[in-house]
Structures are given as C-alpha cells and as structure tokens.
Coordinates of C-alpha atoms in Angstrom, one line a residue:
Chain A
M136 CA 96.0 139.4 121.2
S137 CA 94.3 139.5 124.6
V138 CA 96.1 141.3 127.4
W139 CA 95.5 138.1 129.6
L140 CA 97.6 136.1 127.3
V141 CA 100.2 138.5 128.1
V142 CA 99.4 138.1 131.7
G143 CA 99.5 134.4 131.6
A144 CA 102.9 134.4 129.8
V145 CA 104.2 136.8 132.6
V146 CA 102.8 134.5 135.1
Y147 CA 104.4 131.5 133.5
L148 CA 107.8 132.9 133.4
A149 CA 107.7 133.9 137.0
G150 CA 106.8 130.3 137.9
L151 CA 109.7 129.1 135.7
V152 CA 112.3 131.3 137.7
L153 CA 110.8 129.9 141.0
T154 CA 110.9 126.4 139.7
F155 CA 114.7 126.4 138.6
S156 CA 115.6 128.7 141.5
G157 CA 114.0 126.5 144.1
A158 CA 116.3 124.9 146.4
E159 CA 113.9 122.2 147.7
L160 CA 111.6 120.2 145.9
G161 CA 108.7 122.1 147.9
G162 CA 109.8 125.4 146.1
R163 CA 109.6 123.6 142.8
V164 CA 106.2 122.3 143.3
I165 CA 104.9 125.8 144.1
G166 CA 106.8 127.1 140.9
L167 CA 105.4 124.3 138.8
A168 CA 101.9 125.4 140.0
I169 CA 102.5 129.1 139.0
V170 CA 103.8 127.8 135.6
S171 CA 100.6 126.0 135.1
V172 CA 98.3 128.9 136.0
G173 CA 100.3 131.2 133.7
A174 CA 99.9 128.6 130.9
G175 CA 96.2 128.0 131.6
L176 CA 95.5 131.5 131.5
A177 CA 97.3 132.1 128.1
V178 CA 95.5 129.3 126.3
A179 CA 92.1 130.1 127.9
F180 CA 92.4 133.6 126.4
A181 CA 94.2 132.8 123.3
P182 CA 91.7 132.0 120.8
P183 CA 90.0 134.8 119.2
T184 CA 86.7 133.3 120.2
R185 CA 86.8 132.0 123.7
S186 CA 86.8 127.9 123.8
W187 CA 85.2 127.0 127.3
P188 CA 85.6 123.1 126.3
A189 CA 89.5 124.0 125.7
T190 CA 89.7 126.2 128.8
I191 CA 88.0 123.4 130.9
T192 CA 90.1 120.8 129.3
V193 CA 93.4 122.5 130.0
A194 CA 92.4 122.9 133.6
L195 CA 91.3 119.3 134.2
T196 CA 94.7 118.3 132.8
L197 CA 96.8 120.7 134.4
I198 CA 95.4 120.5 137.8
P199 CA 95.9 116.6 138.6
L200 CA 99.4 117.1 137.1
V201 CA 100.4 119.7 139.8
V202 CA 98.8 117.2 142.3
V203 CA 100.9 114.5 141.2
A204 CA 104.0 116.6 141.2
A205 CA 103.2 117.3 144.8
A206 CA 102.5 114.0 145.8
L207 CA 105.8 112.6 144.2
R208 CA 107.5 115.3 146.3
R209 CA 105.9 114.0 149.4
R210 CA 106.7 110.4 148.6
V211 CA 110.5 111.4 148.0
D212 CA 110.5 113.1 151.4
E213 CA 109.0 109.9 152.9
V214 CA 111.5 107.8 151.5
A215 CA 114.3 110.3 152.5
G216 CA 112.9 110.2 156.0
E217 CA 112.8 106.2 156.1
R218 CA 116.4 106.0 155.2
G219 CA 117.3 108.6 157.8
A220 CA 119.4 110.5 155.2
T221 CA 119.1 114.0 153.4
L222 CA 118.2 113.8 149.9
D223 CA 120.6 115.0 147.3
D224 CA 118.4 117.4 145.6
D225 CA 120.2 118.1 142.3
A226 CA 119.3 121.1 140.2
L227 CA 116.1 120.6 138.2
Chain B
M300 CA 91.8 102.5 107.2
S301 CA 89.6 104.4 109.8
A302 CA 88.8 101.1 111.3
A303 CA 92.8 100.5 111.9
L304 CA 93.0 104.0 113.1
A305 CA 90.2 103.1 115.7
L306 CA 91.9 99.9 116.8
L307 CA 95.2 101.8 117.3
V308 CA 93.6 104.0 120.0
A309 CA 91.3 101.6 121.3
L310 CA 93.5 98.5 121.7
P311 CA 96.0 100.1 124.4
V312 CA 93.0 101.4 126.4
V313 CA 91.3 98.2 126.4
G314 CA 94.6 96.6 127.6
A315 CA 94.9 99.1 130.3
A316 CA 91.5 98.3 131.5
L317 CA 92.0 94.6 131.4
T318 CA 95.3 94.5 133.2
V319 CA 93.6 96.4 136.2
V320 CA 91.2 93.7 136.7
T321 CA 93.3 90.5 135.8
R322 CA 96.0 88.9 137.9
G323 CA 99.2 86.7 137.5
P324 CA 99.7 84.7 134.2
A325 CA 96.4 85.5 132.6
R326 CA 97.3 89.4 133.0
V327 CA 100.8 88.8 131.3
R328 CA 99.1 86.6 128.4
L329 CA 96.6 89.2 127.8
S330 CA 99.2 91.9 127.5
L331 CA 101.2 89.8 124.9
L332 CA 97.8 89.4 122.9
V333 CA 96.8 93.0 123.0
S334 CA 100.5 94.0 122.0
A335 CA 100.5 91.6 119.0
A336 CA 97.2 92.6 118.1
I337 CA 98.5 96.5 118.0
L338 CA 101.4 95.3 115.8
V339 CA 98.8 93.8 113.5
A340 CA 96.8 96.7 113.2
V341 CA 99.7 99.0 112.4
V342 CA 100.9 96.6 109.7
L343 CA 97.4 96.5 108.2
L344 CA 97.3 100.6 108.4
A345 CA 100.9 100.7 106.6
R346 CA 99.7 98.4 103.8
S347 CA 96.6 100.2 103.2
L348 CA 98.6 103.4 103.2
L349 CA 101.0 102.0 100.7
A350 CA 98.2 100.8 98.5
V351 CA 96.4 104.1 98.5
G352 CA 99.2 106.2 98.3
V353 CA 98.0 109.3 100.1
A354 CA 97.6 110.3 103.7
H355 CA 94.2 109.6 105.4
V356 CA 92.6 112.3 107.6
L357 CA 90.1 111.7 110.2
T358 CA 88.1 114.5 111.8
L359 CA 86.2 113.8 114.7
T360 CA 83.7 116.5 116.4
S361 CA 82.4 116.1 119.8
P362 CA 78.8 117.3 120.7
I363 CA 80.4 120.0 122.7
G364 CA 82.4 121.3 119.7
V365 CA 85.8 120.1 120.3
V366 CA 87.4 118.7 117.2
V367 CA 89.8 116.2 117.1
V368 CA 91.9 115.5 113.8
L369 CA 93.9 112.3 113.1
I370 CA 96.4 111.9 110.4
A371 CA 97.8 108.7 109.0
D372 CA 100.6 109.4 106.7
G373 CA 104.1 108.1 106.4
L374 CA 105.5 109.8 109.1
A375 CA 102.7 108.8 111.5
V376 CA 102.6 105.2 110.4
S377 CA 106.7 104.9 110.3
F378 CA 106.7 105.9 114.1
L379 CA 103.7 103.8 114.9
L380 CA 105.6 100.8 113.6
M381 CA 108.5 101.6 115.6
S382 CA 106.5 101.8 118.8
A383 CA 104.5 98.7 118.1
V384 CA 107.7 96.6 117.4
V385 CA 109.4 98.0 120.5
G386 CA 106.4 97.9 122.6
L387 CA 105.7 94.1 121.8
A388 CA 109.3 93.3 122.6
V389 CA 108.9 95.0 126.0
V390 CA 106.0 93.3 126.7
G391 CA 107.5 90.1 125.9
F392 CA 110.7 91.1 128.0
A393 CA 108.3 91.8 130.8
W394 CA 106.8 88.3 130.3
A395 CA 110.2 86.7 130.3
E396 CA 111.3 88.6 133.4
V397 CA 108.1 87.3 135.2
R398 CA 108.9 83.8 134.1
H399 CA 112.2 84.4 135.5
E400 CA 111.3 85.7 138.8
Q401 CA 107.6 85.6 140.1
D402 CA 106.1 89.2 141.1
R403 CA 108.7 90.9 139.6
H404 CA 106.7 93.8 138.3
H405 CA 104.7 96.3 140.4
R406 CA 100.9 95.8 139.8
A407 CA 100.6 99.2 138.3
Y408 CA 103.2 98.3 135.8
W409 CA 100.8 96.9 133.0
P410 CA 98.1 99.3 133.2
L411 CA 100.7 102.2 133.1
L412 CA 102.4 100.5 130.2
F413 CA 99.2 100.4 128.1
T414 CA 98.0 103.8 129.2
L415 CA 101.7 105.0 127.9
W416 CA 101.1 103.0 124.7
A417 CA 97.6 104.6 124.1
G418 CA 98.9 107.9 124.5
V419 CA 102.1 107.6 122.2
N420 CA 99.6 106.1 119.5
L421 CA 97.1 109.1 119.7
L422 CA 100.1 111.6 120.0
L423 CA 101.8 110.1 116.7
L424 CA 98.5 110.1 114.9
A425 CA 97.2 113.7 116.1
G426 CA 96.4 116.2 113.6
D427 CA 95.9 119.3 115.8
L428 CA 98.2 121.0 118.5
F429 CA 95.4 120.4 121.2
T430 CA 95.6 116.7 120.9
V431 CA 99.2 116.6 120.9
Y432 CA 99.4 118.7 124.0
L433 CA 96.8 116.5 126.0
M434 CA 98.6 113.4 124.7
L435 CA 102.0 114.7 125.7
E436 CA 100.8 115.1 129.3
L437 CA 99.3 111.6 129.4
V438 CA 102.6 110.2 128.0
A439 CA 104.8 112.2 130.5
L440 CA 102.5 111.2 133.3
A441 CA 102.7 107.4 132.6
G442 CA 106.2 107.6 131.6
S443 CA 107.4 109.2 134.8
L444 CA 105.5 106.9 137.1
L445 CA 106.8 104.0 135.4
V446 CA 110.2 105.2 136.3
T447 CA 109.5 105.3 139.9
L448 CA 108.1 101.9 140.1
R449 CA 111.2 100.3 141.6
G450 CA 110.2 102.3 144.7
D451 CA 113.7 103.1 145.9
R452 CA 115.3 106.5 146.7
S453 CA 117.3 107.1 143.5
S454 CA 114.5 105.8 141.0
L455 CA 111.9 107.9 142.8
L456 CA 114.2 111.1 142.7
A457 CA 114.9 110.5 139.1
G458 CA 111.2 109.9 138.1
T459 CA 110.3 113.0 140.0
R460 CA 112.9 115.1 138.1
Y461 CA 111.8 113.6 134.9
F462 CA 108.0 114.4 135.8
Y463 CA 108.9 118.1 136.7
A464 CA 111.0 118.4 133.5
E465 CA 108.0 117.1 131.5
L466 CA 105.6 119.4 133.3
V467 CA 107.6 122.5 132.3
A468 CA 108.0 121.4 128.9
S469 CA 104.5 120.8 128.4
T470 CA 103.4 124.2 129.8
T471 CA 106.1 125.8 127.6
M472 CA 104.2 124.0 124.6
L473 CA 101.0 125.4 126.0
I474 CA 102.2 129.0 125.9
G475 CA 103.5 128.4 122.3
I476 CA 100.1 126.9 121.3
A477 CA 98.4 130.0 122.9
L478 CA 100.5 132.4 120.7
V479 CA 100.1 130.4 117.7
W480 CA 96.3 130.2 118.2
S481 CA 95.9 133.6 119.0
Q482 CA 97.5 134.5 115.6
A483 CA 96.2 131.8 113.3
G484 CA 92.7 131.3 115.0
T485 CA 93.3 127.6 114.6
V486 CA 95.2 124.5 116.0
V487 CA 94.9 122.1 113.2
F488 CA 98.2 121.5 111.6
S489 CA 97.0 121.5 108.0
E490 CA 95.4 125.0 108.6
L491 CA 98.5 126.6 110.5
G492 CA 100.4 127.6 107.3
A493 CA 97.6 129.7 105.9
G494 CA 96.6 131.1 109.3
L495 CA 100.1 132.2 110.3
E496 CA 100.9 133.8 107.0
D497 CA 102.0 137.4 107.6
A498 CA 101.3 136.9 111.4
P499 CA 103.7 139.1 113.6
L500 CA 104.2 136.5 116.3
A501 CA 104.2 133.4 114.4
G502 CA 107.8 132.7 114.7
L503 CA 107.8 133.4 118.5
G504 CA 105.0 130.9 119.0
L505 CA 106.8 128.3 116.8
A506 CA 110.0 129.0 118.9
V507 CA 108.3 128.5 122.1
M508 CA 106.7 125.3 121.1
T509 CA 110.1 124.2 119.6
V510 CA 111.8 124.7 123.1
G511 CA 109.0 122.7 124.8
L512 CA 109.4 119.8 122.5
L513 CA 113.1 119.9 122.5
L514 CA 112.9 119.5 126.3
K515 CA 110.9 116.6 125.8
A516 CA 113.0 115.0 123.0
P517 CA 115.5 115.8 124.7
L518 CA 118.0 117.5 122.7
A519 CA 121.3 118.9 124.4
P520 CA 121.8 121.0 126.4
L521 CA 118.0 120.4 127.5
H522 CA 118.7 116.6 128.4
F523 CA 119.4 117.0 132.0
W524 CA 116.7 114.6 133.2
L525 CA 117.5 111.8 130.6
P526 CA 120.5 109.9 131.9
A527 CA 119.2 109.4 135.6
A528 CA 115.8 108.5 134.5
H529 CA 116.9 105.8 131.8
T530 CA 119.5 104.5 134.1
L531 CA 117.4 104.1 137.3
S532 CA 114.1 102.8 135.5
P533 CA 113.2 99.2 135.8
S534 CA 114.5 97.0 133.1
A535 CA 111.1 96.7 131.3
V536 CA 110.7 100.4 131.0
S537 CA 114.1 101.8 130.0
P538 CA 113.7 100.4 126.5
L539 CA 110.5 102.3 126.0
L540 CA 111.9 105.4 127.5
S541 CA 115.1 105.4 125.4
G542 CA 113.5 103.6 122.3
V543 CA 110.1 105.4 122.0
M544 CA 109.2 108.2 124.2
V545 CA 112.2 110.4 123.0
K546 CA 111.2 109.8 119.6
V547 CA 107.5 110.9 119.9
S548 CA 108.4 114.5 120.5
F549 CA 110.9 114.4 117.4
A550 CA 107.9 113.3 115.4
V551 CA 105.7 115.9 116.5
L552 CA 108.7 118.5 115.8
L553 CA 108.9 117.2 112.2
R554 CA 105.1 117.5 111.8
L555 CA 105.0 121.0 112.9
W556 CA 108.0 122.3 111.2
F557 CA 108.0 120.7 107.8
L558 CA 104.6 119.4 107.1
S559 CA 102.7 122.3 108.9
V560 CA 104.6 125.6 108.6
P561 CA 107.6 124.9 106.5
D562 CA 107.8 128.6 105.5
L563 CA 108.4 129.5 109.0
V564 CA 111.6 127.4 109.2
T565 CA 114.5 129.6 108.4
M566 CA 117.8 128.2 107.5
P567 CA 119.7 130.0 110.5
A568 CA 117.3 128.4 112.7
A569 CA 117.6 124.9 111.2
Q570 CA 121.5 125.2 111.4
L571 CA 121.0 126.2 115.0
I572 CA 119.2 122.9 115.6
G573 CA 121.8 121.1 113.6
A574 CA 124.4 122.6 115.8
M575 CA 122.5 121.4 119.1
G576 CA 122.6 118.0 117.5
A577 CA 126.2 118.1 117.2
L578 CA 126.7 119.4 120.7
A579 CA 124.3 116.4 121.9
I580 CA 126.8 114.0 120.1
L581 CA 129.9 115.4 121.8
W582 CA 127.9 115.7 125.1
G583 CA 126.5 112.2 125.2
S584 CA 129.4 110.5 123.7
G585 CA 131.5 112.2 126.5
G586 CA 129.2 110.9 129.2
A587 CA 129.2 107.3 127.8
L588 CA 132.9 107.4 127.6
L589 CA 133.2 108.4 131.2
A590 CA 130.3 106.3 132.4
T591 CA 131.2 103.9 135.2
G592 CA 128.1 101.5 134.7
L593 CA 126.6 99.7 131.6
K594 CA 123.2 101.3 132.1
R595 CA 124.4 104.9 132.3
L596 CA 126.8 104.2 129.4
V597 CA 123.7 103.2 127.3
A598 CA 121.6 106.0 128.6
S599 CA 124.2 108.6 127.9
S600 CA 124.4 106.9 124.5
T601 CA 120.9 107.9 123.8
V602 CA 121.5 111.8 124.3
A603 CA 124.2 111.3 121.6
Q604 CA 122.2 109.4 119.2
V605 CA 119.0 111.9 119.7
G606 CA 121.7 114.6 118.5
L607 CA 122.3 112.6 115.3
V608 CA 118.7 112.2 114.6
F609 CA 118.4 115.9 114.5
L610 CA 120.9 116.3 112.0
L611 CA 118.1 115.9 109.4
V612 CA 116.8 119.5 110.3
P613 CA 119.2 121.3 108.4
L614 CA 119.2 118.8 105.4
V615 CA 115.3 118.9 104.9
A616 CA 115.3 122.5 105.5
A617 CA 117.4 122.9 102.3
G618 CA 114.9 120.7 100.5
S619 CA 116.6 117.1 100.9
F620 CA 114.2 114.1 101.0
D621 CA 117.3 112.1 101.7
G622 CA 117.8 113.9 104.9
W623 CA 114.3 113.1 105.7
A624 CA 114.5 109.6 105.1
G625 CA 117.8 109.3 106.9
G626 CA 116.5 110.9 110.1
V627 CA 113.5 108.9 110.4
V628 CA 115.1 105.8 109.6
L629 CA 118.0 106.4 112.0
A630 CA 115.1 107.2 114.7
V631 CA 113.4 103.7 114.2
S632 CA 116.6 101.9 113.8
H633 CA 117.8 103.6 117.0
A634 CA 114.6 102.5 118.8
F635 CA 115.3 99.0 118.0
A636 CA 118.8 98.9 118.6
K637 CA 118.7 100.9 121.9
G638 CA 115.8 98.9 123.2
A639 CA 117.6 95.5 122.4
M640 CA 121.0 97.1 124.2
L641 CA 119.1 97.9 127.3
M642 CA 117.3 94.6 127.6
A643 CA 120.8 92.9 127.0
A644 CA 122.3 95.2 129.6
A645 CA 119.7 94.4 132.2
V646 CA 120.2 90.7 131.7
L647 CA 124.2 90.8 131.7
V648 CA 124.0 93.1 134.7
D649 CA 121.4 90.7 136.7
S650 CA 123.7 87.8 135.5
A651 CA 126.8 89.5 136.9
R652 CA 125.4 90.4 140.1
R653 CA 124.0 86.9 140.7
A654 CA 127.3 85.2 139.7
G655 CA 128.9 87.5 142.7
A656 CA 130.8 90.2 140.6
P657 CA 133.9 91.0 142.7
A658 CA 133.6 93.8 145.2
P659 CA 133.8 97.3 143.5
G660 CA 137.1 99.1 143.5
A661 CA 137.8 102.6 144.5
G662 CA 135.5 105.2 143.6
S663 CA 132.4 102.8 143.7
V664 CA 129.2 104.0 145.4
A665 CA 128.8 100.5 147.1
G666 CA 129.5 100.4 150.7
A667 CA 130.5 97.8 153.0
V668 CA 128.0 95.0 153.8
D669 CA 127.8 94.1 157.6
G670 CA 131.0 96.1 158.2
E671 CA 133.1 93.9 155.8
T672 CA 134.0 94.2 152.3
H673 CA 133.4 90.8 150.4
V674 CA 135.4 89.4 147.5
G675 CA 135.4 86.6 145.3
R676 CA 132.7 84.4 144.0
G677 CA 129.5 84.0 146.0
T678 CA 129.6 87.5 147.2
K679 CA 126.2 89.0 148.2
P680 CA 125.1 91.9 145.6
A681 CA 127.0 95.0 146.8
T682 CA 124.5 97.4 148.7
N683 CA 125.1 100.9 150.2
V684 CA 124.5 102.3 153.5
R685 CA 120.7 102.9 152.6
G686 CA 120.3 99.3 151.8
E687 CA 119.8 100.0 147.9
T688 CA 121.2 97.4 145.6
T689 CA 124.0 99.0 143.5
W690 CA 125.1 98.4 139.9
P691 CA 128.2 96.4 138.9
L692 CA 130.7 98.6 137.5
L693 CA 131.9 98.0 133.8
M694 CA 135.1 96.2 134.9
E695 CA 132.9 93.9 136.8
L696 CA 131.1 92.8 133.8
R697 CA 134.2 91.1 132.6
G698 CA 133.6 87.7 131.1
S699 CA 129.9 88.5 130.2
A700 CA 130.1 87.1 127.0
A701 CA 130.8 83.8 128.2
R702 CA 128.2 84.1 131.0
R703 CA 125.5 85.2 128.5
P704 CA 126.6 84.6 124.9
V705 CA 123.0 85.2 123.6
A706 CA 122.4 88.6 125.5
M707 CA 125.9 89.6 124.3
M708 CA 125.2 88.8 120.8
A709 CA 122.0 91.0 120.9
F710 CA 124.1 93.7 122.4
G711 CA 126.5 93.4 119.7
I712 CA 124.0 93.4 116.9
A713 CA 122.7 96.4 118.4
G714 CA 125.9 98.2 118.6
I715 CA 126.6 97.5 114.9
S716 CA 123.3 99.5 114.2
L717 CA 124.3 102.1 116.5
V718 CA 127.7 102.3 114.9
G719 CA 126.2 102.4 111.5
L720 CA 127.8 99.1 109.8
P721 CA 126.0 97.4 107.2
P722 CA 123.7 95.5 106.9
S723 CA 122.1 97.2 109.7
G724 CA 119.2 100.1 109.7
G725 CA 121.6 102.4 111.1
F726 CA 124.0 102.1 108.1
V727 CA 121.0 102.8 105.7
A728 CA 120.2 105.9 107.7
K729 CA 123.6 107.3 107.9
W730 CA 124.0 106.6 104.2
Y731 CA 121.0 108.8 103.6
L732 CA 122.1 111.4 106.0
L733 CA 125.6 111.5 104.0
V734 CA 124.0 111.7 100.7
G735 CA 121.5 114.7 101.9
S736 CA 124.5 116.6 103.5
I737 CA 126.7 116.2 100.5
T738 CA 123.8 117.0 97.9
T739 CA 122.8 120.1 99.7
G740 CA 126.3 121.3 99.9
Q741 CA 126.4 121.1 103.9
W742 CA 129.5 119.1 104.0
W743 CA 130.3 120.1 107.6
W744 CA 127.4 117.5 108.8
V745 CA 129.5 114.8 107.1
I746 CA 132.3 115.7 109.4
V747 CA 129.8 115.6 112.6
L748 CA 128.5 112.1 111.4
V749 CA 132.0 110.9 111.0
I750 CA 133.2 112.0 114.5
G751 CA 129.9 110.7 115.9
T752 CA 130.3 107.3 114.4
L753 CA 133.9 107.1 115.9
L754 CA 132.7 108.3 119.1
T755 CA 130.2 105.4 119.2
V756 CA 132.8 102.8 118.5
G757 CA 134.8 104.2 121.2
Y758 CA 132.3 104.1 123.9
L759 CA 130.9 100.8 123.0
M760 CA 134.2 99.2 123.1
R761 CA 134.6 100.2 126.9
F762 CA 132.0 97.5 127.6
V763 CA 132.7 95.1 124.8
R764 CA 136.4 94.6 125.5
P765 CA 136.0 93.5 129.0
A766 CA 132.9 91.6 127.9
F767 CA 135.1 89.3 125.8
A768 CA 138.0 89.2 128.1
P769 CA 139.1 85.5 128.5
L770 CA 138.3 84.2 132.2
P771 CA 140.9 82.0 134.0
E772 CA 140.0 78.3 133.7
D773 CA 138.7 78.2 137.2
E774 CA 136.3 81.1 136.9
R775 CA 134.9 79.9 133.5
P776 CA 131.0 80.1 133.8
V777 CA 128.5 77.8 132.3
P778 CA 126.8 79.8 129.4
R779 CA 123.1 80.4 130.3
R780 CA 120.2 82.0 128.5
D781 CA 116.5 82.4 129.1
A782 CA 113.6 84.0 127.3
R783 CA 114.9 87.5 128.2
D784 CA 118.2 86.9 126.0
L785 CA 115.8 85.8 123.1
V786 CA 113.7 88.8 123.4
A787 CA 116.5 91.0 123.2
L788 CA 118.0 89.1 120.3
A789 CA 114.8 89.2 118.3
L790 CA 114.6 93.0 118.9
A791 CA 118.2 93.4 117.9
T792 CA 117.7 91.4 114.6
S793 CA 114.9 93.8 113.5
T794 CA 117.6 96.2 112.9
L795 CA 119.0 94.0 110.4
V796 CA 115.6 93.4 109.1
L797 CA 115.4 97.2 108.5
G798 CA 118.7 97.4 106.8
L799 CA 118.4 94.6 104.5
V800 CA 114.7 95.6 103.5
P801 CA 114.3 99.3 104.0
G802 CA 112.1 99.8 100.7
P803 CA 108.7 99.6 102.4
L804 CA 109.8 102.3 105.1
L805 CA 111.2 104.5 102.6
R806 CA 108.0 104.3 100.5
L807 CA 106.0 105.1 103.3
L808 CA 108.0 108.3 104.2
A809 CA 107.2 109.7 100.7
I810 CA 103.5 109.5 101.5
G811 CA 102.8 113.1 102.8
G812 CA 106.3 113.9 103.2
P813 CA 108.0 117.2 103.0
H814 CA 108.5 119.0 99.5
G815 CA 106.1 116.8 98.0
G816 CA 107.6 113.6 99.1
G817 CA 110.6 111.7 97.4

C-alpha cells in the first residue's frame, strides 16, 4: 500500500474534523476542501499501477464540487444579509 | 438489450439538453415524452431480461483506457422500474402544477431533473466502483441544487446542508474505494471478490465505503440532513428525494455486499446494520409522531421506512432469498407510496393555505402580518418576520378530505402501503420479510416489524383523523380536484398494482440475485 494513500487518509480525517467542528459555513467549506484533497490523494495513489485517467477524473469532479459548496455558502450569506437576520447555522 | 441500456443513459441526457433550449408548454410536453420513453425502455429491458433469464453485462473501454462496466440484472432493473415510474409521475405532477399556476417552476428545474435522472440510471446500472462514485456525485449535485430552487432562506440552508453531507459521504466512499483498489487491483464489482480474498484491509475498505453509502441512504443515526431537505424542497422535487434518491445508495450497498463480496459480510456486521435499521424505525417514527407539519411528518416517516428496508441485510446474510425479495419490494413500494403521499400532501397544504387556514396557535413559527393576527376564512397565508410563507400545522388541515377528496384518497392508499395492509405492495414486502425472519430463526426482527407497523399507523392517524373531521355546515367547502390530485392517485395506485401482481418483480429479483437467486 502506497504511503501517499495513508497521507491522503490522514488529510481526509483532518478535513472531516474541521468540517464537523466548524462553527460557520465558511469553516465547513475549508474542511470540505481538505476532505476532497485527502480523498483525491488517496485514490490517485491507490492502484498498484498509477491510473492518470482516474486521477484526472477524480480531480475534475472534486474541484467543481468544492466550488459549488463555496458558492452555496456565499448565496446563503447573501440571503441572510438581504433579510437582515442571522442565519441559524445548525450543526452539519 | 444493449440498445435498451444505451437508451436508458441517452434519453435523460437528451431530455436535459432539450429542456435547456426549449421554453413554456413545449418544454413540459417534451419532458413528458422523454419520461414516457424512459419508462418504455425500462419495461422492454425488463421483458428481455425475463426472457433470457441471466444478467447482461456490457463493458465499454474508452481510448484513454478507462473501463466502464454496466450490469443489467434483476436488482438493477427493479430499481430502474421504480425510478422510471416515480420519475414519470413527478414530471406529470410538475406539468399539472404548471397548468395550475403558470411559471411555477424555476427554469433550472427541468434540466436538473433530467440530469438527476441520468445519474440515477447510470448509477443503478454501474458495474464498477468508479462509475458508482462519479454518478453518486452527479446525483448529489443535481439533487441538492433542486432542493434550493425555491430560493428562500430555509430551502437554501437545507439544500446546502444536504450538499455538504453528500460531499462528505462521497469522499468517504472515495477513501473506501482507494483502500479496496489498492488491495484488489480492480474496481469492477464482479472481480472484487477474488481480488480481496485474504486481503488484510478488505474489511476496512468495505466498512469505509459502507459508512459513505449509509450517509447517503441515509440510515439513522446518519440521517441528520434528510428531514429539512425533504420538507423544504419544492413539491415537484420531494417525491424524487424521498422516493428514489434514498434508494439508489441502498441498491449500490446491496450490490456491493451481497453480489460482489458476500464472503466479507459477517453476521455481526449484518446484525449491526439491522440494529441501525431498528433505531431508524424508532427515531423516524418518533419524529413523525412529534411533527407539527404534514410535510415534516412525511419526511420523518421516510427515515423510519428506510430503516425497515435495511432489515433485509441480516436476513440475506443468513441466506434468505425471502429477505432479499422483501427488502427490495419494500423499497420499490415505498418509493411509489411516499412519492404519492408527498404529492398529495403538497396539494392538501396548498389547498388549505388558499382556503385560508385559521391563524396558527401557540408554538407556530408564523408571526403576525402587518402587526395583526388574522383569523377565520379569507386569511392571507401566514408569513414570518422574514417574509417567508409558513406551512399550515397539522391541526389546520382539518377537513382536508372534504376539500380535496381525490388527493386524500391518494394519501390514504399510500398510507395503506406504508402500513403494510393487503392488497398493497407494502403487504407483500412485509410478508416476505416476516417469512425470512422466521425461516432464518431471527425472530427478533418480527418484533421490530410489528412495532414499526404500529408506529406507522400512529403517526399517519395524526393527520388522517383531523383530515376527516366533520366541518360545521357553514364551513363545508366545495370539493375540488385538478390534474395534480389525479397524478398523485395514479402513483398511489401503482402500489396496489405491485401488491396484486408481484410475480414479475419477484422473478426479476431472482436473476443475478444472491445465493444463486430464489
């Protein structure tokens, strides 16, 4: 098993902790980005023979998803600002 | 059969593309046409599978070396039928909503709907973990964006939480795939069993993937995102979420555990999943019993019903085909029933609001309008200080049966299936689960099924009783119906069809089923 798979798993777990402990949506987006990097690293170095198509495909899916997560967070902030109220940010 | 597979992938993609460039009634008619074509394609696939009697595997290799494997077996086709029927009903309901109120839907609704559908079809047919992962991402993205389409604060937050939960689940799944891939050297379902034999981290990889998929399913206690997402999504979206999307992860789990690596599924692990199912039944039923709004009641019910479906795991692990049949038939029946129930609920809530439901009592989230609290008929819909429309409470839906008898009938038939009364599909499913529990000596699941059934009756009666409550002479409404009521009734009736004619579905499930089929 590649050491990078272990590194990826550790990065993923760190991101997970940040995601669930984040008090605001912004912190959670950062956590999700770290989770995605960790998972991407793990799968990139997982196969016995490196698969560049798989690595690129995973990157091409994870990056837009993190961008969407950030965009949703921005939209939530905008709506909260329009209403003049603080969002109730329940635990994720 | 390959042509049918190609159609099932291509048609929703074509639908998504065409609904971007078309507008108005043409777009709605096109959507109906594509949805009907998808259902026809699934029926043709099911018929050819029954005629041949063995699963069909299609392997596609791209020039860059990426391999995609598609499997059409009983499991895949059963769930494809489920999604096709619910999908057609949802499109029909959306069409009826547009007829009822022009410009009802956000312009992104139709393309997102078909994108979701394409992802669901490919996910159910996927024969390798990579395709599963990619389609799970697509389905999660389309689904969460659909939840946010109402555009108000609550649905935006619910959709965001849903998306974040899905992203965590997908990346967890990816870690599990990485572990499995590193051990087995393959991601193809049919090769995993041999590849993971004696692999030291096989169990860990399977467990990590399971956690990711259970978060998507979602099985309690991992269901935190579901109630809000299903309650606050548009009425032409929530039937898809509750009916279809929670089942696709379940289907992937079944393929992984019982058709790919059955030797890795230990009895303690299977019993743990069953226990989580029992917890979900109690948790979801509790939420439904305490719900103050109808849509929230139905959404909490989904948590409980998902738990019921997972009771098949310990039964199949013990070698029971009855458990397999019962769990899958329950999943399909629930999709029809819950979809119909949510459509009926949307109609009943909308009708009550338009009729001017009495001002909410203490504890309601609705605030005063223009500094006064309005009571009686002709009241404006309640709004809160943020200007958002609030839902009528259960007590305010009194007399719904008199107001919308057809929608109430749809709700009632769907309720019969959820409870598990004959001649519904829910009855057939629970019968097989009971038989599976008894024949494998796991009598404790019989107790769980009975308790779950009684709780279902309890929370459904919370709405049914006030809905049928007699109204004073001067408040009796003129019964109304429109196309939305009829679509809900048609979908509800499909649970009765499933209950009266379960044979074809049961024969399908034996093709490529676990333990050599039934």
